[in-house]
N, CA, C and O atoms as CSV, one atom per row, in Angstrom:
chain,resi,resn,atom,element,x,y,z
A,1,MET,N,N,1.088,-1.273,0.154
A,1,MET,CA,C,0.028,0.005,-0.234
A,1,MET,C,C,0.709,1.119,-0.054
A,1,MET,O,O,0.068,2.169,-0.039
A,2,GLY,N,N,2.047,1.152,0.110
A,2,GLY,CA,C,3.052,2.152,0.369
A,2,GLY,C,C,3.524,2.306,-0.834
A,2,GLY,O,O,4.016,3.435,-0.829
A,3,GLU,N,N,3.671,1.819,-1.910
A,3,GLU,CA,C,3.718,2.183,-2.990
A,3,GLU,C,C,2.329,3.063,-3.713
A,3,GLU,O,O,2.440,4.154,-4.272
A,4,GLY,N,N,1.365,2.490,-3.588
A,4,GLY,CA,C,0.000,3.147,-4.150
A,4,GLY,C,C,-0.338,4.450,-3.490
A,4,GLY,O,O,-1.241,5.163,-3.927
A,5,PHE,N,N,0.517,4.824,-2.242
A,5,PHE,CA,C,-0.330,6.391,-1.816
A,5,PHE,C,C,1.521,7.241,-2.230
A,5,PHE,O,O,1.686,8.461,-2.204
A,6,PHE,N,N,2.437,6.418,-2.502
A,6,PHE,CA,C,3.613,7.138,-2.819
A,6,PHE,C,C,3.193,7.755,-4.427
A,6,PHE,O,O,3.402,8.938,-4.698
A,7,SER,N,N,2.651,6.904,-5.314
A,7,SER,CA,C,2.309,7.014,-6.831
A,7,SER,C,C,1.429,7.676,-6.691
A,7,SER,O,O,1.503,8.608,-7.492
A,8,PHE,N,N,0.123,7.760,-5.766
A,8,PHE,CA,C,-0.759,8.969,-5.580
A,8,PHE,C,C,-0.416,10.813,-5.388
A,8,PHE,O,O,-0.660,11.959,-5.764
A,9,SER,N,N,0.176,10.106,-4.675
A,9,SER,CA,C,1.072,11.978,-4.076
A,9,SER,C,C,1.854,12.425,-4.882
A,9,SER,O,O,1.933,13.640,-5.063
A,10,ILE,N,N,2.692,11.449,-5.622
A,10,ILE,CA,C,3.320,11.952,-6.803
A,10,ILE,C,C,1.879,12.799,-7.732
A,10,ILE,O,O,1.469,13.959,-7.747
A,11,ALA,N,N,1.515,11.720,-8.319
A,11,ALA,CA,C,0.084,12.541,-8.437
A,11,ALA,C,C,-0.151,13.630,-8.550
A,11,ALA,O,O,0.106,14.423,-9.456
A,12,LEU,N,N,-0.685,13.740,-7.584
A,12,LEU,CA,C,-1.473,15.149,-6.443
A,12,LEU,C,C,-0.362,16.077,-6.730
A,12,LEU,O,O,-0.605,16.903,-7.610
A,13,VAL,N,N,0.920,16.125,-6.126
A,13,VAL,CA,C,2.125,16.966,-6.595
A,13,VAL,C,C,1.652,17.943,-8.034
A,13,VAL,O,O,1.560,19.169,-8.097
A,14,PHE,N,N,1.394,16.892,-9.144
A,14,PHE,CA,C,1.404,17.636,-10.610
A,14,PHE,C,C,-0.270,18.060,-10.613
A,14,PHE,O,O,-0.617,18.730,-11.585
A,15,TYR,N,N,-1.127,17.785,-9.795
A,15,TYR,CA,C,-2.461,17.922,-10.395
A,15,TYR,C,C,-2.665,17.186,-11.915
A,15,TYR,O,O,-2.289,16.052,-12.211
A,16,PHE,N,N,-3.459,18.285,-12.909
A,16,PHE,CA,C,-3.729,17.737,-13.756
A,16,PHE,C,C,-2.719,18.543,-14.852
A,16,PHE,O,O,-2.898,18.170,-16.011
A,17,ALA,N,N,-1.998,19.274,-14.725
A,17,ALA,CA,C,-1.149,20.490,-15.739
A,17,ALA,C,C,0.069,19.261,-16.291
A,17,ALA,O,O,0.771,19.594,-17.246
A,18,ASN,N,N,0.324,17.611,-15.553
A,18,ASN,CA,C,1.199,16.378,-16.220
A,18,ASN,C,C,0.506,15.590,-16.171
A,18,ASN,O,O,0.240,15.176,-15.043
A,19,LEU,N,N,0.023,15.128,-17.024
A,19,LEU,CA,C,-0.738,13.755,-17.250
A,19,LEU,C,C,-0.202,12.561,-17.088
A,19,LEU,O,O,-0.966,11.615,-16.892
A,20,TRP,N,N,1.413,12.317,-17.142
A,20,TRP,CA,C,1.862,11.791,-17.287
A,20,TRP,C,C,2.085,11.531,-16.073
A,20,TRP,O,O,2.388,10.341,-15.989
A,21,ALA,N,N,2.094,12.271,-14.608
A,21,ALA,CA,C,1.952,11.715,-13.737
A,21,ALA,C,C,0.821,10.721,-13.526
A,21,ALA,O,O,1.073,9.522,-13.406
A,22,TRP,N,N,-0.219,11.117,-13.485
A,22,TRP,CA,C,-0.830,10.076,-13.532
A,22,TRP,C,C,-0.784,8.621,-14.087
A,22,TRP,O,O,-1.594,7.707,-13.937
A,23,THR,N,N,0.379,8.666,-14.765
A,23,THR,CA,C,0.326,6.858,-15.244
A,23,THR,C,C,1.251,5.953,-14.575
A,23,THR,O,O,1.345,4.769,-14.897
A,24,TYR,N,N,1.842,6.421,-13.778
A,24,TYR,CA,C,2.351,5.578,-12.359
A,24,TYR,C,C,1.783,5.296,-11.370
A,24,TYR,O,O,2.352,4.642,-10.496
A,25,PHE,N,N,0.378,5.761,-11.235
A,25,PHE,CA,C,-0.583,5.736,-10.220
A,25,PHE,C,C,-1.714,4.512,-10.876
A,25,PHE,O,O,-2.264,3.612,-10.241
A,26,VAL,N,N,-1.810,4.764,-12.050
A,26,VAL,CA,C,-3.024,3.995,-12.971
A,26,VAL,C,C,-2.014,2.871,-13.093
A,26,VAL,O,O,-1.546,3.056,-11.970
A,27,PHE,N,N,-1.383,1.966,-13.508
A,27,PHE,CA,C,-0.140,1.224,-13.548
A,27,PHE,C,C,0.177,0.248,-11.969
A,27,PHE,O,O,0.254,-0.956,-11.724
A,28,ILE,N,N,0.302,1.577,-11.099
A,28,ILE,CA,C,-0.037,0.476,-9.826
A,28,ILE,C,C,-0.770,0.691,-9.455
A,28,ILE,O,O,-0.454,0.900,-8.284
A,29,VAL,N,N,-2.506,0.961,-9.627
A,29,VAL,CA,C,-3.458,0.307,-8.848
A,29,VAL,C,C,-3.785,-1.009,-10.213
A,29,VAL,O,O,-4.268,-2.055,-9.780
A,30,GLY,N,N,-3.571,-0.952,-11.504
A,30,GLY,CA,C,-3.430,-2.066,-12.258
A,30,GLY,C,C,-2.961,-3.162,-11.617
A,30,GLY,O,O,-3.585,-4.216,-11.499
A,31,LEU,N,N,-1.299,-2.823,-10.979
A,31,LEU,CA,C,-0.828,-3.600,-10.695
A,31,LEU,C,C,-1.613,-4.740,-9.867
A,31,LEU,O,O,-1.756,-5.918,-10.195
A,32,PHE,N,N,-2.187,-3.947,-8.453
A,32,PHE,CA,C,-2.672,-4.146,-7.361
A,32,PHE,C,C,-3.971,-5.055,-7.465
A,32,PHE,O,O,-4.310,-5.912,-6.649
A,33,ILE,N,N,-4.682,-4.666,-8.728
A,33,ILE,CA,C,-6.355,-5.089,-8.905
A,33,ILE,C,C,-5.615,-6.984,-9.475
A,33,ILE,O,O,-6.017,-8.004,-8.916
A,34,SER,N,N,-4.799,-7.004,-10.355
A,34,SER,CA,C,-4.807,-7.797,-10.965
A,34,SER,C,C,-3.786,-8.877,-10.383
A,34,SER,O,O,-3.535,-9.882,-11.048
A,35,ARG,N,N,-3.110,-8.629,-8.946
A,35,ARG,CA,C,-2.257,-9.458,-8.424
A,35,ARG,C,C,-2.878,-9.870,-7.591
A,35,ARG,O,O,-2.688,-11.052,-7.305
A,36,GLN,N,N,-4.200,-8.862,-6.595
A,36,GLN,CA,C,-5.357,-9.264,-6.277
A,36,GLN,C,C,-5.901,-10.623,-6.189
A,36,GLN,O,O,-5.957,-11.539,-5.368
A,37,ARG,N,N,-6.423,-10.262,-7.839
A,37,ARG,CA,C,-6.926,-11.565,-8.816
A,37,ARG,C,C,-6.301,-12.842,-8.521
A,37,ARG,O,O,-6.674,-13.930,-8.081
A,38,LEU,N,N,-5.382,-12.398,-8.861
A,38,LEU,CA,C,-4.033,-14.199,-9.265
A,38,LEU,C,C,-4.071,-14.430,-7.585
A,38,LEU,O,O,-3.770,-15.620,-7.490
A,39,ASP,N,N,-4.135,-14.275,-7.171
A,39,ASP,CA,C,-3.576,-14.471,-5.213
A,39,ASP,C,C,-5.122,-14.823,-4.634
A,39,ASP,O,O,-5.270,-14.798,-3.412
A,40,ASP,N,N,-6.236,-15.141,-5.465
A,40,ASP,CA,C,-7.486,-15.317,-5.210
A,40,ASP,C,C,-7.535,-16.787,-5.543
A,40,ASP,O,O,-7.897,-17.641,-4.734
A,41,GLU,N,N,-7.143,-17.038,-6.800
A,41,GLU,CA,C,-7.098,-17.847,-7.510
A,41,GLU,C,C,-6.416,-18.481,-6.919
A,41,GLU,O,O,-7.041,-19.316,-6.265
A,42,PHE,N,N,-4.805,-18.546,-6.733
A,42,PHE,CA,C,-3.803,-19.299,-6.013
A,42,PHE,C,C,-4.633,-20.170,-4.573
A,42,PHE,O,O,-4.621,-21.361,-4.264
A,43,CYS,N,N,-5.336,-18.919,-3.897
A,43,CYS,CA,C,-5.717,-19.333,-2.479
A,43,CYS,C,C,-6.950,-20.249,-3.037
A,43,CYS,O,O,-6.985,-21.463,-2.832
A,44,ALA,N,N,-7.718,-19.711,-3.592
A,44,ALA,CA,C,-8.880,-21.004,-3.386
A,44,ALA,C,C,-8.439,-22.798,-4.195
A,44,ALA,O,O,-9.165,-23.792,-4.186
A,45,GLU,N,N,-7.057,-22.661,-4.802
A,45,GLU,CA,C,-6.589,-23.822,-4.727
A,45,GLU,C,C,-5.695,-24.376,-3.962
A,45,GLU,O,O,-5.313,-25.521,-4.204
A,46,LYS,N,N,-5.318,-23.821,-3.145
A,46,LYS,CA,C,-4.353,-24.202,-2.357
A,46,LYS,C,C,-5.164,-24.467,-1.235
A,46,LYS,O,O,-4.841,-25.476,-0.608
A,47,TYR,N,N,-6.100,-23.850,-0.828
A,47,TYR,CA,C,-7.220,-23.914,0.547
A,47,TYR,C,C,-8.005,-25.040,0.211
A,47,TYR,O,O,-8.154,-25.942,1.036
A,48,GLY,N,N,-8.563,-25.092,-0.997
A,48,GLY,CA,C,-10.059,-25.726,-1.466
A,48,GLY,C,C,-11.370,-24.532,-1.570
A,48,GLY,O,O,-11.494,-23.421,-1.055
A,49,PRO,N,N,-12.180,-25.270,-2.413
A,49,PRO,CA,C,-12.923,-24.876,-2.627
A,49,PRO,C,C,-13.771,-23.374,-0.736
A,49,PRO,O,O,-13.779,-22.189,-0.402
A,50,GLU,N,N,-14.164,-24.500,-0.354
A,50,GLU,CA,C,-14.860,-24.850,0.899
A,50,GLU,C,C,-14.383,-23.782,1.911
A,50,GLU,O,O,-15.129,-22.951,2.430
A,51,LYS,N,N,-13.038,-23.900,2.135
A,51,LYS,CA,C,-12.604,-23.406,3.232
A,51,LYS,C,C,-12.229,-21.816,2.363
A,51,LYS,O,O,-12.344,-20.841,3.106
A,52,TRP,N,N,-11.937,-21.596,1.354
A,52,TRP,CA,C,-11.604,-20.304,0.482
A,52,TRP,C,C,-12.944,-19.070,0.750
A,52,TRP,O,O,-12.890,-17.883,1.072
A,53,ALA,N,N,-14.207,-20.075,0.419
A,53,ALA,CA,C,-15.323,-19.441,0.429
A,53,ALA,C,C,-15.866,-18.964,1.679
A,53,ALA,O,O,-16.693,-18.056,1.766
A,54,GLU,N,N,-15.309,-19.686,2.759
A,54,GLU,CA,C,-15.349,-19.201,4.292
A,54,GLU,C,C,-14.757,-18.142,4.671
A,54,GLU,O,O,-15.217,-17.305,5.447
A,55,TYR,N,N,-13.694,-18.127,4.137
A,55,TYR,CA,C,-12.284,-16.805,4.420
A,55,TYR,C,C,-12.898,-16.081,3.698
A,55,TYR,O,O,-12.626,-14.977,4.170
A,56,GLN,N,N,-13.844,-15.842,2.495
A,56,GLN,CA,C,-14.189,-15.032,2.077
A,56,GLN,C,C,-15.763,-14.390,2.386
A,56,GLN,O,O,-16.266,-13.308,2.084
A,57,ALA,N,N,-16.216,-15.415,3.027
A,57,ALA,CA,C,-17.807,-14.290,3.729
A,57,ALA,C,C,-16.810,-13.759,4.921
A,57,ALA,O,O,-17.100,-12.590,5.173
A,58,ARG,N,N,-15.792,-14.210,5.688
A,58,ARG,CA,C,-15.257,-13.479,7.287
A,58,ARG,C,C,-14.895,-12.005,6.185
A,58,ARG,O,O,-15.620,-11.042,6.437
A,59,VAL,N,N,-14.264,-11.874,5.481
A,59,VAL,CA,C,-13.214,-10.817,5.005
A,59,VAL,C,C,-14.023,-9.942,3.666
A,59,VAL,O,O,-13.930,-10.387,2.522
A,60,LYS,N,N,-14.685,-8.869,3.916
A,60,LYS,CA,C,-15.501,-8.843,2.466
A,60,LYS,C,C,-15.105,-8.121,1.596
A,60,LYS,O,O,-15.349,-8.114,0.389
A,61,TYR,N,N,-14.143,-7.160,2.542
A,61,TYR,CA,C,-13.494,-6.292,1.462
A,61,TYR,C,C,-11.495,-6.791,0.814
A,61,TYR,O,O,-10.789,-6.996,1.801
A,62,ARG,N,N,-11.077,-6.882,0.086
A,62,ARG,CA,C,-10.095,-7.384,-0.496
A,62,ARG,C,C,-8.558,-6.642,-0.710
A,62,ARG,O,O,-7.551,-7.330,-0.877
A,63,ILE,N,N,-8.526,-5.366,-0.685
A,63,ILE,CA,C,-7.343,-4.565,-0.927
A,63,ILE,C,C,-7.480,-3.564,0.678
A,63,ILE,O,O,-7.059,-3.813,1.808
A,64,ILE,N,N,-8.523,-1.991,-0.058
A,64,ILE,CA,C,-8.755,-1.580,1.360
A,64,ILE,C,C,-9.768,-1.703,1.275
A,64,ILE,O,O,-10.544,-1.656,0.320
A,65,PRO,N,N,-9.966,-2.036,3.188
A,65,PRO,CA,C,-11.340,-1.834,3.894
A,65,PRO,C,C,-12.709,-0.773,3.986
A,65,PRO,O,O,-12.895,0.213,4.700
A,66,GLY,N,N,-13.362,-1.265,3.197
A,66,GLY,CA,C,-14.331,-0.240,3.382
A,66,GLY,C,C,-14.724,0.137,1.758
A,66,GLY,O,O,-15.847,0.384,1.320
A,67,ILE,N,N,-13.251,0.093,0.909
A,67,ILE,CA,C,-13.819,0.258,-0.815
A,67,ILE,C,C,-13.444,-0.943,-1.533
A,67,ILE,O,O,-14.134,-1.642,-2.275
A,68,TYR,N,N,-12.318,-1.055,-1.211
A,68,TYR,CA,C,-12.768,-2.912,-2.595
A,68,TYR,C,C,-11.981,-3.634,-1.582
A,68,TYR,O,O,-11.786,-4.844,-1.698
């Protein structure tokens, strides 16, 4: 998450004067989301569908609590 906050802060420094500053943030967010989906698939295989479904029922958010 530190990398995400860092990339967001860089983008905010430039605001919308330089759109290239936002590419790093978009890349990091895309990386987080794709990695989270791959981890879900891996954990479902490793722990089995019933245990993984139980875990997902207990933990409702994937990356940021209350948001996603």
